mmCIF file of C-alpha atoms in Angstrom:
data_model
loop_
_atom_site.group_PDB
_atom_site.id
_atom_site.type_symbol
_atom_site.label_atom_id
_atom_site.label_comp_id
_atom_site.label_asym_id
_atom_site.label_seq_id
_atom_site.Cartn_x
_atom_site.Cartn_y
_atom_site.Cartn_z
ATOM 1 C CA UNK A 1 -37.302 166.558 76.876
ATOM 2 C CA UNK A 2 -36.670 163.173 75.294
ATOM 3 C CA UNK A 3 -35.911 160.462 77.835
ATOM 4 C CA UNK A 4 -35.051 156.836 77.202
ATOM 5 C CA UNK A 5 -34.595 154.593 80.206
ATOM 6 C CA UNK A 6 -33.422 151.006 79.751
ATOM 7 C CA UNK A 7 -34.009 148.261 82.284
ATOM 8 C CA UNK A 8 -33.879 144.502 82.587
ATOM 9 C CA UNK A 9 -30.156 143.904 82.428
ATOM 10 C CA UNK A 10 -28.360 141.556 84.782
ATOM 11 C CA UNK A 11 -26.302 138.416 85.147
ATOM 12 C CA UNK A 12 -27.513 135.361 83.245
ATOM 13 C CA UNK A 13 -25.995 131.971 82.528
ATOM 14 C CA UNK A 14 -25.032 130.919 79.004
ATOM 15 C CA UNK A 15 -28.083 129.587 77.214
ATOM 16 C CA UNK A 16 -30.398 131.673 79.360
ATOM 17 C CA UNK A 17 -32.849 134.425 78.483
ATOM 18 C CA UNK A 18 -33.344 138.049 79.390
ATOM 19 C CA UNK A 19 -35.872 140.695 78.394
ATOM 20 C CA UNK A 20 -34.755 144.298 78.109
ATOM 21 C CA UNK A 21 -37.159 147.222 78.164
ATOM 22 C CA UNK A 22 -36.792 150.854 77.206
ATOM 23 C CA UNK A 23 -39.294 153.385 78.539
ATOM 24 C CA UNK A 24 -39.636 156.385 76.264
ATOM 25 C CA UNK A 25 -41.013 159.838 77.012
ATOM 26 C CA UNK A 26 -40.856 163.386 75.704
ATOM 27 C CA UNK A 27 -41.793 162.587 72.104
ATOM 28 C CA UNK A 28 -44.561 160.871 70.148
ATOM 29 C CA UNK A 29 -43.191 157.349 70.455
ATOM 30 C CA UNK A 30 -45.468 155.828 67.821
ATOM 31 C CA UNK A 31 -44.074 158.126 65.118
ATOM 32 C CA UNK A 32 -40.460 156.962 65.212
ATOM 33 C CA UNK A 33 -38.441 153.828 64.565
ATOM 34 C CA UNK A 34 -36.345 152.628 67.480
ATOM 35 C CA UNK A 35 -33.157 150.647 67.736
ATOM 36 C CA UNK A 36 -30.890 148.721 70.119
ATOM 37 C CA UNK A 37 -27.123 149.162 70.047
ATOM 38 C CA UNK A 38 -24.674 147.327 72.295
ATOM 39 C CA UNK A 39 -21.115 147.837 73.423
ATOM 40 C CA UNK A 40 -19.004 144.999 74.774
ATOM 41 C CA UNK A 41 -16.468 145.903 77.471
ATOM 42 C CA UNK A 42 -13.661 147.947 75.939
ATOM 43 C CA UNK A 43 -15.085 147.570 72.428
ATOM 44 C CA UNK A 44 -16.882 149.743 69.903
ATOM 45 C CA UNK A 45 -20.566 150.176 69.153
ATOM 46 C CA UNK A 46 -22.420 147.279 67.554
ATOM 47 C CA UNK A 47 -25.886 147.686 66.097
ATOM 48 C CA UNK A 48 -28.235 144.929 67.295
ATOM 49 C CA UNK A 49 -31.761 145.468 66.016
ATOM 50 C CA UNK A 50 -34.263 148.046 64.810
ATOM 51 C CA UNK A 51 -38.029 148.277 64.519
ATOM 52 C CA UNK A 52 -40.243 150.528 62.454
ATOM 53 C CA UNK A 53 -42.674 153.005 63.945
ATOM 54 C CA UNK A 54 -45.673 150.675 63.700
ATOM 55 C CA UNK A 55 -43.736 147.569 64.692
ATOM 56 C CA UNK A 56 -44.399 145.770 61.423
ATOM 57 C CA UNK A 57 -40.809 146.027 60.162
ATOM 58 C CA UNK A 58 -37.941 144.551 62.129
ATOM 59 C CA UNK A 59 -34.244 144.221 61.379
ATOM 60 C CA UNK A 60 -31.482 142.253 63.070
ATOM 61 C CA UNK A 61 -27.712 141.971 63.001
ATOM 62 C CA UNK A 62 -26.546 138.559 61.823
ATOM 63 C CA UNK A 63 -24.958 137.976 65.237
ATOM 64 C CA UNK A 64 -28.356 137.957 66.979
ATOM 65 C CA UNK A 65 -30.740 136.819 64.237
ATOM 66 C CA UNK A 66 -32.882 133.930 65.383
ATOM 67 C CA UNK A 67 -32.029 134.506 69.065
ATOM 68 C CA UNK A 68 -33.226 138.063 69.761
ATOM 69 C CA UNK A 69 -36.665 139.550 69.111
ATOM 70 C CA UNK A 70 -37.386 143.255 69.081
ATOM 71 C CA UNK A 71 -40.875 144.543 69.779
ATOM 72 C CA UNK A 72 -42.686 147.669 70.832
ATOM 73 C CA UNK A 73 -45.892 148.641 72.593
ATOM 74 C CA UNK A 74 -46.944 152.035 71.290
ATOM 75 C CA UNK A 75 -49.759 152.256 73.833
ATOM 76 C CA UNK A 76 -47.184 152.055 76.634
ATOM 77 C CA UNK A 77 -44.305 153.914 74.928
ATOM 78 C CA UNK A 78 -42.085 150.919 75.487
ATOM 79 C CA UNK A 79 -39.454 149.186 73.383
ATOM 80 C CA UNK A 80 -38.378 145.633 74.236
ATOM 81 C CA UNK A 81 -35.644 143.205 73.318
ATOM 82 C CA UNK A 82 -36.213 139.528 74.118
ATOM 83 C CA UNK A 83 -32.840 137.795 74.231
ATOM 84 C CA UNK A 84 -32.716 133.994 74.144
ATOM 85 C CA UNK A 85 -29.875 131.467 73.900
ATOM 86 C CA UNK A 86 -27.506 134.018 75.348
ATOM 87 C CA UNK A 87 -23.773 133.564 74.857
ATOM 88 C CA UNK A 88 -20.721 135.015 76.552
ATOM 89 C CA UNK A 89 -20.137 137.322 73.597
ATOM 90 C CA UNK A 90 -23.544 138.929 74.182
ATOM 91 C CA UNK A 91 -22.060 140.520 77.304
ATOM 92 C CA UNK A 92 -22.352 144.262 76.777
ATOM 93 C CA UNK A 93 -24.038 147.492 77.702
ATOM 94 C CA UNK A 94 -27.267 147.666 75.708
ATOM 95 C CA UNK A 95 -28.496 151.086 74.621
ATOM 96 C CA UNK A 96 -31.858 151.928 73.154
ATOM 97 C CA UNK A 97 -31.969 154.862 70.792
ATOM 98 C CA UNK A 98 -34.631 156.869 69.003
ATOM 99 C CA UNK A 99 -34.275 156.911 65.234
ATOM 100 C CA UNK A 100 -35.085 159.862 63.031
ATOM 101 C CA UNK A 101 -34.720 160.483 59.321
ATOM 102 C CA UNK A 102 -36.085 158.271 56.598
ATOM 103 C CA UNK A 103 -35.464 157.225 53.043
ATOM 104 C CA UNK A 104 -36.343 158.310 49.539
ATOM 105 C CA UNK A 105 -36.407 156.623 46.193
ATOM 106 C CA UNK A 106 -34.516 158.059 43.261
ATOM 107 C CA UNK A 107 -34.900 155.991 40.127
ATOM 108 C CA UNK A 108 -33.942 152.398 40.879
ATOM 109 C CA UNK A 109 -32.173 153.291 44.140
ATOM 110 C CA UNK A 110 -33.292 154.020 47.664
ATOM 111 C CA UNK A 111 -31.203 156.323 49.820
ATOM 112 C CA UNK A 112 -31.428 156.168 53.600
ATOM 113 C CA UNK A 113 -30.863 159.126 55.898
ATOM 114 C CA UNK A 114 -31.663 157.535 59.253
ATOM 115 C CA UNK A 115 -29.763 158.555 62.358
ATOM 116 C CA UNK A 116 -29.949 157.902 66.104
ATOM 117 C CA UNK A 117 -30.745 161.228 67.687
ATOM 118 C CA UNK A 118 -31.350 160.314 71.315
ATOM 119 C CA UNK A 119 -29.826 157.537 73.412
ATOM 120 C CA UNK A 120 -30.561 156.040 76.786
ATOM 121 C CA UNK A 121 -27.895 155.537 79.432
ATOM 122 C CA UNK A 122 -27.812 151.794 78.858
ATOM 123 C CA UNK A 123 -28.350 148.599 80.813
ATOM 124 C CA UNK A 124 -25.637 146.017 81.414
ATOM 125 C CA UNK A 125 -26.028 142.389 80.406
ATOM 126 C CA UNK A 126 -23.475 139.874 81.655
ATOM 127 C CA UNK A 127 -23.562 136.315 80.368
ATOM 128 C CA UNK A 128 -21.434 134.090 82.547
ATOM 129 C CA UNK A 129 -21.583 130.865 84.504
ATOM 130 C CA UNK B 1 -13.853 143.713 61.467
ATOM 131 C CA UNK B 2 -16.169 146.696 60.993
ATOM 132 C CA UNK B 3 -17.873 147.398 57.664
ATOM 133 C CA UNK B 4 -16.827 151.047 57.998
ATOM 134 C CA UNK B 5 -13.144 151.765 58.531
ATOM 135 C CA UNK B 6 -11.923 154.445 60.908
ATOM 136 C CA UNK B 7 -8.422 155.110 62.256
ATOM 137 C CA UNK B 8 -8.138 153.686 65.790
ATOM 138 C CA UNK B 9 -6.746 156.902 67.191
ATOM 139 C CA UNK B 10 -5.925 160.497 66.384
ATOM 140 C CA UNK B 11 -4.321 163.199 68.458
ATOM 141 C CA UNK B 12 -3.628 166.913 68.314
ATOM 142 C CA UNK B 13 -2.851 169.816 70.585
ATOM 143 C CA UNK B 14 -5.470 172.121 72.090
ATOM 144 C CA UNK B 15 -6.630 174.723 69.601
ATOM 145 C CA UNK B 16 -5.588 172.632 66.627
ATOM 146 C CA UNK B 17 -7.721 170.829 64.061
ATOM 147 C CA UNK B 18 -8.189 167.094 63.664
ATOM 148 C CA UNK B 19 -9.804 165.046 60.911
ATOM 149 C CA UNK B 20 -11.356 161.626 61.409
ATOM 150 C CA UNK B 21 -12.018 159.559 58.324
ATOM 151 C CA UNK B 22 -14.654 156.893 57.723
ATOM 152 C CA UNK B 23 -14.330 154.669 54.681
ATOM 153 C CA UNK B 24 -17.054 152.409 53.336
ATOM 154 C CA UNK B 25 -18.501 151.184 50.062
ATOM 155 C CA UNK B 26 -21.214 151.919 47.543
ATOM 156 C CA UNK B 27 -23.789 149.951 49.530
ATOM 157 C CA UNK B 28 -23.390 152.092 52.636
ATOM 158 C CA UNK B 29 -21.676 155.483 52.544
ATOM 159 C CA UNK B 30 -21.767 155.689 48.767
ATOM 160 C CA UNK B 31 -25.560 155.603 48.616
ATOM 161 C CA UNK B 32 -26.728 156.661 52.076
ATOM 162 C CA UNK B 33 -26.235 159.421 54.604
ATOM 163 C CA UNK B 34 -23.640 159.328 57.349
ATOM 164 C CA UNK B 35 -24.017 160.289 60.987
ATOM 165 C CA UNK B 36 -21.346 160.752 63.625
ATOM 166 C CA UNK B 37 -21.517 160.030 67.349
ATOM 167 C CA UNK B 38 -19.385 161.215 70.238
ATOM 168 C CA UNK B 39 -18.938 159.000 73.280
ATOM 169 C CA UNK B 40 -17.295 160.707 76.226
ATOM 170 C CA UNK B 41 -15.657 158.355 78.757
ATOM 171 C CA UNK B 42 -18.216 156.426 80.770
ATOM 172 C CA UNK B 43 -21.233 157.899 79.004
ATOM 173 C CA UNK B 44 -23.723 156.966 76.301
ATOM 174 C CA UNK B 45 -23.101 157.977 72.699
ATOM 175 C CA UNK B 46 -24.438 161.321 71.549
ATOM 176 C CA UNK B 47 -25.392 162.437 68.052
ATOM 177 C CA UNK B 48 -22.845 164.891 66.673
ATOM 178 C CA UNK B 49 -23.554 165.090 62.931
ATOM 179 C CA UNK B 50 -26.453 163.740 60.875
ATOM 180 C CA UNK B 51 -27.237 163.595 57.152
ATOM 181 C CA UNK B 52 -23.514 163.928 56.377
ATOM 182 C CA UNK B 53 -23.074 167.522 57.494
ATOM 183 C CA UNK B 54 -25.904 168.759 59.718
ATOM 184 C CA UNK B 55 -25.449 169.569 63.386
ATOM 185 C CA UNK B 56 -28.168 168.978 65.982
ATOM 186 C CA UNK B 57 -29.128 171.890 68.157
ATOM 187 C CA UNK B 58 -26.453 172.545 70.768
ATOM 188 C CA UNK B 59 -23.524 171.078 68.846
ATOM 189 C CA UNK B 60 -20.891 173.786 68.299
ATOM 190 C CA UNK B 61 -19.831 174.675 64.767
ATOM 191 C CA UNK B 62 -16.322 173.486 65.635
ATOM 192 C CA UNK B 63 -17.681 170.090 64.574
ATOM 193 C CA UNK B 64 -18.344 169.593 60.880
ATOM 194 C CA UNK B 65 -18.952 166.640 58.595
ATOM 195 C CA UNK B 66 -18.619 165.950 54.920
ATOM 196 C CA UNK B 67 -18.961 163.089 52.477
ATOM 197 C CA UNK B 68 -17.365 162.323 49.150
ATOM 198 C CA UNK B 69 -18.036 159.111 47.267
ATOM 199 C CA UNK B 70 -17.644 156.197 49.661
ATOM 200 C CA UNK B 71 -15.858 158.138 52.409
ATOM 201 C CA UNK B 72 -16.921 160.573 55.083
ATOM 202 C CA UNK B 73 -14.963 162.924 57.282
ATOM 203 C CA UNK B 74 -15.466 164.534 60.660
ATOM 204 C CA UNK B 75 -13.484 167.707 61.302
ATOM 205 C CA UNK B 76 -13.024 169.182 64.741
ATOM 206 C CA UNK B 77 -11.426 172.617 64.988
ATOM 207 C CA UNK B 78 -10.311 174.595 68.006
ATOM 208 C CA UNK B 79 -9.701 171.377 69.951
ATOM 209 C CA UNK B 80 -10.490 171.396 73.666
ATOM 210 C CA UNK B 81 -9.559 168.885 76.317
ATOM 211 C CA UNK B 82 -13.264 168.212 76.728
ATOM 212 C CA UNK B 83 -13.335 166.834 73.176
ATOM 213 C CA UNK B 84 -11.362 163.768 74.278
ATOM 214 C CA UNK B 85 -13.734 160.940 73.423
ATOM 215 C CA UNK B 86 -14.437 158.073 71.079
ATOM 216 C CA UNK B 87 -16.010 159.037 67.766
ATOM 217 C CA UNK B 88 -18.073 156.685 65.604
ATOM 218 C CA UNK B 89 -19.437 157.013 62.096
ATOM 219 C CA UNK B 90 -22.564 155.120 61.115
ATOM 220 C CA UNK B 91 -24.932 154.607 58.239
ATOM 221 C CA UNK B 92 -27.442 152.176 56.762
ATOM 222 C CA UNK B 93 -26.057 149.425 54.538
ATOM 223 C CA UNK B 94 -28.526 148.752 51.739
ATOM 224 C CA UNK B 95 -27.015 145.381 50.801
ATOM 225 C CA UNK B 96 -26.926 144.054 54.367
ATOM 226 C CA UNK B 97 -30.252 145.703 55.336
ATOM 227 C CA UNK B 98 -28.582 146.635 58.567
ATOM 228 C CA UNK B 99 -27.047 149.604 60.293
ATOM 229 C CA UNK B 100 -23.253 149.660 60.336
ATOM 230 C CA UNK B 101 -20.826 151.518 62.557
ATOM 231 C CA UNK B 102 -17.160 152.259 62.153
ATOM 232 C CA UNK B 103 -14.805 150.725 64.680
ATOM 233 C CA UNK B 104 -14.434 154.049 66.456
ATOM 234 C CA UNK B 105 -11.628 156.584 66.741
ATOM 235 C CA UNK B 106 -10.195 157.680 70.067
ATOM 236 C CA UNK B 107 -9.318 161.352 70.095
ATOM 237 C CA UNK B 108 -6.559 162.489 72.425
ATOM 238 C CA UNK B 109 -6.018 166.183 72.982
ATOM 239 C CA UNK B 110 -2.394 166.463 73.999
#
């Protein structure tokens, strides 16, 4: 059974830092990309960041680029999100999710069929003075 | 403002059918595959449909997805009160090199 358990959330002052972790089990962690998605109170889902299976490829939403760093330790089946220079609008529940699918190339185009097949229960980050 | 556009809310009576639309562009839905997620109140999102129209194991066939051009649709038939939830479409945006979600649609089963 796939399990994803986030931790590390809490209350932090604006400008502060926090490191989120996601412990994965029930699948071969090193074979799959992973992603972080957040949800501000009463709002919709917002994609935050993703990392390839080996950790060499990383992607960020513009809203967090330069402030957040995603990483993974495949020997420990752990996904992390280092969050620096936190702002009030970073307040949200942060979910980690396993990514499946892939992409293929057809002529000059690439088509992506990624999807988030398993989600953790989330960890809450509150940025406030 | 979300890159993918969904209606904020839809409603229908138990047993009826509802359709939730998701509109995008050539850089996202038009060229890539769409997935749908169900978020029941107070819980984490759950995968409902992937690769436009495939259902994960355990998802009833009352839920179906389709895609045409730069739009995608989620159909739910035989509505049940337990289907009341927020529904999100999502896909990769090749121009932005980022994942994009719709703003979400709240389903009310009257």
